[in-house]
């Protein structure tokens, strides 16, 4: 009974707090002004987090990220409240498969995008890292860009630059499995699902391939449909076909 009263009081306190309305509205304009934590999941979020709203009795508000972390909560993997002040440098230019954008964080390459023009790829980068400070730095990233361009021209080349892959635990499992497919070989979505011991998750594997932000270095182009068809590719089926053809000639 005491516990029930405590829960009711916590819920009442949350409902009476104007910050709760910002959370329910997923108000992005409130991001940075405060954070909220969820007792049952152990994470803290920004107000605009797209996760399903928690029960109010499980919610607490924090003025800063540090305050939330000192209270024992870890950053939400979905809204990434700890990435607000991150700086990501990027470079753009031509490659063997059209325009290329290389983005680098302090940890390594966080995006290697292919497309038809710089505007398209810059927009994609902003969508992937909405809270980061994006700085164009063609000169500073010239060496990394050149090495990435070599990989695009010859996808069978080894690539040793560090990667900073952002995703869920499941996505990381899939991306690791993709990196184990040798150049010149392919696997079906179903085969990848079995390799990560999730045989029923074929569609989720396909979705993880589509979410990959690091083209070629994480070789989602080596994954085909069960019937051997090329299927889709985040950067266009024509590019996928060219990459596989180049690897087959090795």
mmCIF file of C-alpha atoms in Angstrom:
data_model
loop_
_atom_site.group_PDB
_atom_site.id
_atom_site.type_symbol
_atom_site.label_atom_id
_atom_site.label_comp_id
_atom_site.label_asym_id
_atom_site.label_seq_id
_atom_site.Cartn_x
_atom_site.Cartn_y
_atom_site.Cartn_z
ATOM 1 C CA UNK A 1 0.000 0.000 0.000
ATOM 2 C CA UNK A 2 2.868 2.355 0.859
ATOM 3 C CA UNK A 3 4.522 1.571 -2.437
ATOM 4 C CA UNK A 4 1.280 2.330 -4.265
ATOM 5 C CA UNK A 5 1.039 5.719 -2.580
ATOM 6 C CA UNK A 6 4.638 6.498 -3.482
ATOM 7 C CA UNK A 7 3.993 5.578 -7.095
ATOM 8 C CA UNK A 8 0.880 7.715 -7.162
ATOM 9 C CA UNK A 9 2.785 10.675 -5.734
ATOM 10 C CA UNK A 10 5.608 10.291 -8.254
ATOM 11 C CA UNK A 11 3.076 10.117 -11.068
ATOM 12 C CA UNK A 12 1.310 13.214 -9.763
ATOM 13 C CA UNK A 13 4.601 15.112 -9.528
ATOM 14 C CA UNK A 14 5.485 14.197 -13.110
ATOM 15 C CA UNK A 15 2.056 15.087 -14.464
ATOM 16 C CA UNK A 16 2.195 18.461 -12.732
ATOM 17 C CA UNK A 17 5.613 19.289 -14.171
ATOM 18 C CA UNK A 18 5.371 21.356 -17.413
ATOM 19 C CA UNK A 19 8.344 19.426 -18.772
ATOM 20 C CA UNK A 20 6.153 16.336 -19.025
ATOM 21 C CA UNK A 21 4.061 18.006 -21.728
ATOM 22 C CA UNK A 22 7.225 18.665 -23.729
ATOM 23 C CA UNK A 23 8.084 14.965 -23.459
ATOM 24 C CA UNK A 24 4.602 13.908 -24.571
ATOM 25 C CA UNK A 25 4.814 16.335 -27.516
ATOM 26 C CA UNK A 26 8.355 15.163 -28.345
ATOM 27 C CA UNK A 27 9.224 18.847 -28.475
ATOM 28 C CA UNK A 28 12.616 19.199 -30.166
ATOM 29 C CA UNK A 29 12.798 22.862 -29.132
ATOM 30 C CA UNK A 30 13.151 21.652 -25.533
ATOM 31 C CA UNK A 31 16.220 19.550 -26.325
ATOM 32 C CA UNK A 32 19.189 20.723 -24.279
ATOM 33 C CA UNK A 33 16.972 22.457 -21.735
ATOM 34 C CA UNK A 34 16.491 19.319 -19.664
ATOM 35 C CA UNK A 35 16.631 15.522 -19.828
ATOM 36 C CA UNK A 36 14.377 12.834 -18.453
ATOM 37 C CA UNK A 37 15.187 9.370 -17.179
ATOM 38 C CA UNK A 38 13.098 6.217 -17.072
ATOM 39 C CA UNK A 39 13.534 4.061 -13.992
ATOM 40 C CA UNK A 40 12.399 0.814 -15.605
ATOM 41 C CA UNK A 41 14.794 0.994 -18.581
ATOM 42 C CA UNK A 42 17.716 2.689 -16.837
ATOM 43 C CA UNK A 43 18.219 5.245 -19.614
ATOM 44 C CA UNK A 44 17.911 8.987 -19.953
ATOM 45 C CA UNK A 45 16.581 10.781 -23.012
ATOM 46 C CA UNK A 46 16.175 14.139 -24.648
ATOM 47 C CA UNK A 47 12.578 15.527 -24.722
ATOM 48 C CA UNK A 48 12.201 14.796 -28.442
ATOM 49 C CA UNK A 49 12.972 11.072 -28.092
ATOM 50 C CA UNK A 50 10.682 9.001 -30.328
ATOM 51 C CA UNK A 51 10.423 6.126 -27.860
ATOM 52 C CA UNK A 52 7.022 5.235 -26.453
ATOM 53 C CA UNK A 53 6.272 7.524 -23.458
ATOM 54 C CA UNK A 54 7.061 5.915 -20.117
ATOM 55 C CA UNK A 55 4.629 5.677 -17.238
ATOM 56 C CA UNK A 56 4.844 8.987 -15.341
ATOM 57 C CA UNK A 57 5.637 7.307 -12.013
ATOM 58 C CA UNK A 58 8.857 5.965 -13.579
ATOM 59 C CA UNK A 59 10.057 9.321 -14.916
ATOM 60 C CA UNK A 60 12.472 11.798 -13.345
ATOM 61 C CA UNK A 61 13.762 15.084 -14.757
ATOM 62 C CA UNK A 62 17.375 16.256 -14.830
ATOM 63 C CA UNK A 63 18.826 19.652 -15.622
ATOM 64 C CA UNK A 64 21.944 18.268 -17.315
ATOM 65 C CA UNK A 65 23.280 15.084 -18.894
ATOM 66 C CA UNK A 66 25.845 14.862 -16.108
ATOM 67 C CA UNK A 67 23.120 14.938 -13.480
ATOM 68 C CA UNK A 68 21.302 12.071 -15.195
ATOM 69 C CA UNK A 69 24.480 10.017 -15.453
ATOM 70 C CA UNK A 70 25.435 10.706 -11.835
ATOM 71 C CA UNK A 71 21.996 9.384 -10.892
ATOM 72 C CA UNK A 72 22.977 6.096 -12.533
ATOM 73 C CA UNK A 73 21.276 6.378 -15.918
ATOM 74 C CA UNK A 74 22.899 5.652 -19.289
ATOM 75 C CA UNK A 75 22.201 7.536 -22.546
ATOM 76 C CA UNK A 76 19.356 6.287 -24.723
ATOM 77 C CA UNK A 77 20.616 4.616 -27.895
ATOM 78 C CA UNK A 78 17.661 5.936 -29.854
ATOM 79 C CA UNK A 79 17.868 9.693 -29.242
ATOM 80 C CA UNK A 80 21.586 9.755 -28.236
ATOM 81 C CA UNK A 81 21.429 12.593 -25.702
ATOM 82 C CA UNK A 82 25.190 12.289 -25.152
ATOM 83 C CA UNK A 83 25.958 13.236 -28.770
ATOM 84 C CA UNK A 84 24.696 16.811 -28.603
ATOM 85 C CA UNK A 85 28.040 18.559 -28.672
ATOM 86 C CA UNK A 86 29.782 16.086 -30.931
ATOM 87 C CA UNK A 87 31.722 17.502 -33.854
ATOM 88 C CA UNK A 88 31.779 15.510 -37.076
ATOM 89 C CA UNK A 89 34.060 16.581 -39.916
ATOM 90 C CA UNK A 90 33.262 15.601 -43.455
ATOM 91 C CA UNK A 91 34.696 15.781 -46.952
ATOM 92 C CA UNK A 92 33.025 15.412 -50.325
ATOM 93 C CA UNK A 93 34.274 14.744 -53.813
ATOM 94 C CA UNK A 94 34.186 12.423 -56.801
ATOM 95 C CA UNK A 95 34.678 8.670 -56.601
ATOM 96 C CA UNK A 96 34.513 5.744 -58.986
ATOM 97 C CA UNK A 97 30.808 5.413 -58.141
ATOM 98 C CA UNK A 98 29.708 9.032 -58.210
ATOM 99 C CA UNK A 99 29.879 11.641 -55.498
ATOM 100 C CA UNK A 100 31.230 10.429 -52.162
ATOM 101 C CA UNK A 101 30.920 11.877 -48.665
ATOM 102 C CA UNK A 102 33.250 10.750 -45.887
ATOM 103 C CA UNK A 103 32.370 11.742 -42.305
ATOM 104 C CA UNK A 104 34.710 11.274 -39.362
ATOM 105 C CA UNK A 105 34.092 11.523 -35.620
ATOM 106 C CA UNK A 106 36.690 11.370 -32.883
ATOM 107 C CA UNK A 107 36.292 7.576 -32.883
ATOM 108 C CA UNK A 108 36.587 6.971 -36.611
ATOM 109 C CA UNK A 109 34.617 6.926 -39.848
ATOM 110 C CA UNK A 110 30.927 7.266 -38.983
ATOM 111 C CA UNK A 111 29.601 7.642 -42.533
ATOM 112 C CA UNK A 112 30.718 6.798 -46.045
ATOM 113 C CA UNK A 113 27.896 7.802 -48.364
ATOM 114 C CA UNK A 114 27.505 7.509 -52.117
ATOM 115 C CA UNK A 115 25.167 9.524 -54.318
ATOM 116 C CA UNK A 116 24.717 11.822 -57.268
ATOM 117 C CA UNK A 117 25.577 15.194 -55.742
ATOM 118 C CA UNK A 118 26.907 16.942 -52.651
ATOM 119 C CA UNK A 119 23.550 18.438 -51.639
ATOM 120 C CA UNK A 120 21.909 15.016 -51.530
ATOM 121 C CA UNK A 121 24.688 13.523 -49.407
ATOM 122 C CA UNK A 122 24.955 16.529 -47.068
ATOM 123 C CA UNK A 123 21.224 16.287 -46.409
ATOM 124 C CA UNK A 124 21.592 12.572 -45.677
ATOM 125 C CA UNK A 125 24.407 13.294 -43.223
ATOM 126 C CA UNK A 126 22.337 15.918 -41.388
ATOM 127 C CA UNK A 127 19.479 13.448 -41.132
ATOM 128 C CA UNK A 128 21.758 10.778 -39.648
ATOM 129 C CA UNK A 129 23.431 13.104 -37.122
ATOM 130 C CA UNK A 130 20.848 15.813 -36.362
ATOM 131 C CA UNK A 131 22.450 16.944 -33.098
ATOM 132 C CA UNK A 132 26.080 17.001 -34.228
ATOM 133 C CA UNK A 133 28.080 20.008 -35.359
ATOM 134 C CA UNK A 134 28.963 19.189 -38.976
ATOM 135 C CA UNK A 135 32.101 20.823 -40.333
ATOM 136 C CA UNK A 136 33.248 20.584 -43.953
ATOM 137 C CA UNK A 137 36.967 19.799 -43.956
ATOM 138 C CA UNK A 138 38.128 18.598 -47.355
ATOM 139 C CA UNK A 139 41.725 19.602 -46.680
ATOM 140 C CA UNK A 140 41.986 18.039 -43.235
ATOM 141 C CA UNK A 141 40.427 14.760 -44.374
ATOM 142 C CA UNK A 142 42.288 14.511 -47.683
ATOM 143 C CA UNK A 143 44.274 11.420 -46.691
ATOM 144 C CA UNK A 144 41.286 9.501 -45.306
ATOM 145 C CA UNK A 145 39.174 10.537 -48.291
ATOM 146 C CA UNK A 146 41.807 9.243 -50.721
ATOM 147 C CA UNK A 147 41.946 5.871 -48.948
ATOM 148 C CA UNK A 148 38.161 5.608 -48.987
ATOM 149 C CA UNK A 149 38.099 6.483 -52.703
ATOM 150 C CA UNK A 150 40.551 3.634 -53.355
ATOM 151 C CA UNK A 151 38.190 1.266 -51.541
ATOM 152 C CA UNK A 152 35.235 2.413 -53.637
ATOM 153 C CA UNK A 153 37.239 1.869 -56.839
ATOM 154 C CA UNK A 154 38.452 -1.545 -55.682
ATOM 155 C CA UNK A 155 36.118 -2.957 -52.991
ATOM 156 C CA UNK A 156 38.310 -6.029 -52.566
ATOM 157 C CA UNK A 157 41.038 -3.866 -51.034
ATOM 158 C CA UNK A 158 41.662 -4.168 -47.304
ATOM 159 C CA UNK A 159 40.504 -1.114 -45.363
ATOM 160 C CA UNK A 160 42.191 -0.412 -42.034
ATOM 161 C CA UNK A 161 40.852 3.006 -41.045
ATOM 162 C CA UNK A 162 38.890 2.853 -37.744
ATOM 163 C CA UNK A 163 35.114 2.806 -37.973
ATOM 164 C CA UNK A 164 32.588 4.412 -35.649
ATOM 165 C CA UNK A 165 29.417 2.453 -36.335
ATOM 166 C CA UNK A 166 26.228 3.774 -34.723
ATOM 167 C CA UNK A 167 23.303 1.434 -34.218
ATOM 168 C CA UNK A 168 21.480 -1.032 -32.000
ATOM 169 C CA UNK A 169 23.072 -4.193 -30.654
ATOM 170 C CA UNK A 170 21.257 -6.199 -33.332
ATOM 171 C CA UNK A 171 22.477 -3.907 -36.105
ATOM 172 C CA UNK A 172 26.035 -4.228 -34.836
ATOM 173 C CA UNK A 173 25.697 -8.021 -34.974
ATOM 174 C CA UNK A 174 24.565 -7.814 -38.582
ATOM 175 C CA UNK A 175 27.280 -5.345 -39.596
ATOM 176 C CA UNK A 176 29.954 -7.515 -38.007
ATOM 177 C CA UNK A 177 28.647 -10.516 -39.944
ATOM 178 C CA UNK A 178 28.765 -8.507 -43.177
ATOM 179 C CA UNK A 179 32.411 -7.656 -42.588
ATOM 180 C CA UNK A 180 33.155 -11.372 -42.414
ATOM 181 C CA UNK A 181 31.882 -12.021 -45.966
ATOM 182 C CA UNK A 182 35.013 -12.180 -48.152
ATOM 183 C CA UNK A 183 35.298 -10.053 -51.280
ATOM 184 C CA UNK A 184 34.032 -11.967 -54.292
ATOM 185 C CA UNK A 185 31.496 -13.896 -52.201
ATOM 186 C CA UNK A 186 27.884 -13.165 -51.305
ATOM 187 C CA UNK A 187 25.343 -14.290 -48.738
ATOM 188 C CA UNK A 188 21.574 -14.121 -48.591
ATOM 189 C CA UNK A 189 19.691 -12.205 -45.916
ATOM 190 C CA UNK A 190 18.601 -15.572 -44.543
ATOM 191 C CA UNK A 191 22.184 -16.812 -44.356
ATOM 192 C CA UNK A 192 23.246 -13.704 -42.466
ATOM 193 C CA UNK A 193 20.329 -14.185 -40.069
ATOM 194 C CA UNK A 194 21.460 -17.762 -39.391
ATOM 195 C CA UNK A 195 25.070 -16.671 -38.883
ATOM 196 C CA UNK A 196 24.023 -14.343 -36.073
ATOM 197 C CA UNK A 197 21.756 -17.074 -34.660
ATOM 198 C CA UNK A 198 18.547 -15.215 -35.437
ATOM 199 C CA UNK A 199 17.098 -17.329 -38.289
ATOM 200 C CA UNK A 200 13.641 -15.759 -38.065
ATOM 201 C CA UNK A 201 14.965 -12.208 -38.333
ATOM 202 C CA UNK A 202 15.451 -12.073 -42.102
ATOM 203 C CA UNK A 203 13.535 -8.818 -42.518
ATOM 204 C CA UNK A 204 15.355 -7.249 -39.591
ATOM 205 C CA UNK A 205 18.656 -8.224 -41.218
ATOM 206 C CA UNK A 206 17.553 -6.519 -44.428
ATOM 207 C CA UNK A 207 16.585 -3.417 -42.437
ATOM 208 C CA UNK A 208 19.982 -3.402 -40.721
ATOM 209 C CA UNK A 209 21.681 -3.553 -44.122
ATOM 210 C CA UNK A 210 19.610 -0.568 -45.212
ATOM 211 C CA UNK A 211 20.568 1.347 -42.064
ATOM 212 C CA UNK A 212 24.296 0.886 -42.667
ATOM 213 C CA UNK A 213 25.968 4.308 -42.963
ATOM 214 C CA UNK A 214 29.403 3.102 -44.061
ATOM 215 C CA UNK A 215 29.243 1.918 -47.652
ATOM 216 C CA UNK A 216 31.644 -0.800 -48.865
ATOM 217 C CA UNK A 217 33.731 -0.842 -45.661
ATOM 218 C CA UNK A 218 30.693 -2.552 -44.153
ATOM 219 C CA UNK A 219 29.875 -4.534 -47.299
ATOM 220 C CA UNK A 220 26.094 -4.704 -47.343
ATOM 221 C CA UNK A 221 26.433 -4.878 -51.148
ATOM 222 C CA UNK A 222 27.454 -8.540 -50.685
ATOM 223 C CA UNK A 223 24.008 -9.520 -49.396
ATOM 224 C CA UNK A 224 21.464 -10.820 -51.907
ATOM 225 C CA UNK A 225 17.916 -12.077 -51.849
ATOM 226 C CA UNK A 226 17.355 -15.765 -51.233
ATOM 227 C CA UNK A 227 16.849 -16.353 -54.966
ATOM 228 C CA UNK A 228 20.158 -14.671 -55.792
ATOM 229 C CA UNK A 229 18.604 -11.427 -57.057
ATOM 230 C CA UNK A 230 20.410 -8.190 -56.227
ATOM 231 C CA UNK A 231 17.502 -6.775 -54.219
ATOM 232 C CA UNK A 232 17.759 -3.194 -53.001
ATOM 233 C CA UNK A 233 20.794 -1.146 -52.038
ATOM 234 C CA UNK A 234 20.846 2.063 -50.031
ATOM 235 C CA UNK A 235 23.030 3.743 -52.666
ATOM 236 C CA UNK A 236 21.349 2.294 -55.751
ATOM 237 C CA UNK A 237 21.210 -1.187 -57.274
ATOM 238 C CA UNK A 238 23.415 -0.071 -60.176
ATOM 239 C CA UNK A 239 26.232 0.715 -57.736
ATOM 240 C CA UNK A 240 25.713 -2.627 -56.011
ATOM 241 C CA UNK A 241 26.004 -4.419 -59.339
ATOM 242 C CA UNK A 242 29.242 -2.581 -60.177
ATOM 243 C CA UNK A 243 30.789 -3.353 -56.804
ATOM 244 C CA UNK A 244 30.028 -7.052 -57.118
ATOM 245 C CA UNK A 245 31.324 -7.137 -60.696
ATOM 246 C CA UNK A 246 34.601 -5.562 -59.619
ATOM 247 C CA UNK A 247 35.038 -8.061 -56.817
ATOM 248 C CA UNK A 248 34.248 -10.951 -59.128
ATOM 249 C CA UNK A 249 37.116 -9.965 -61.423
ATOM 250 C CA UNK A 250 39.654 -10.273 -58.600
#
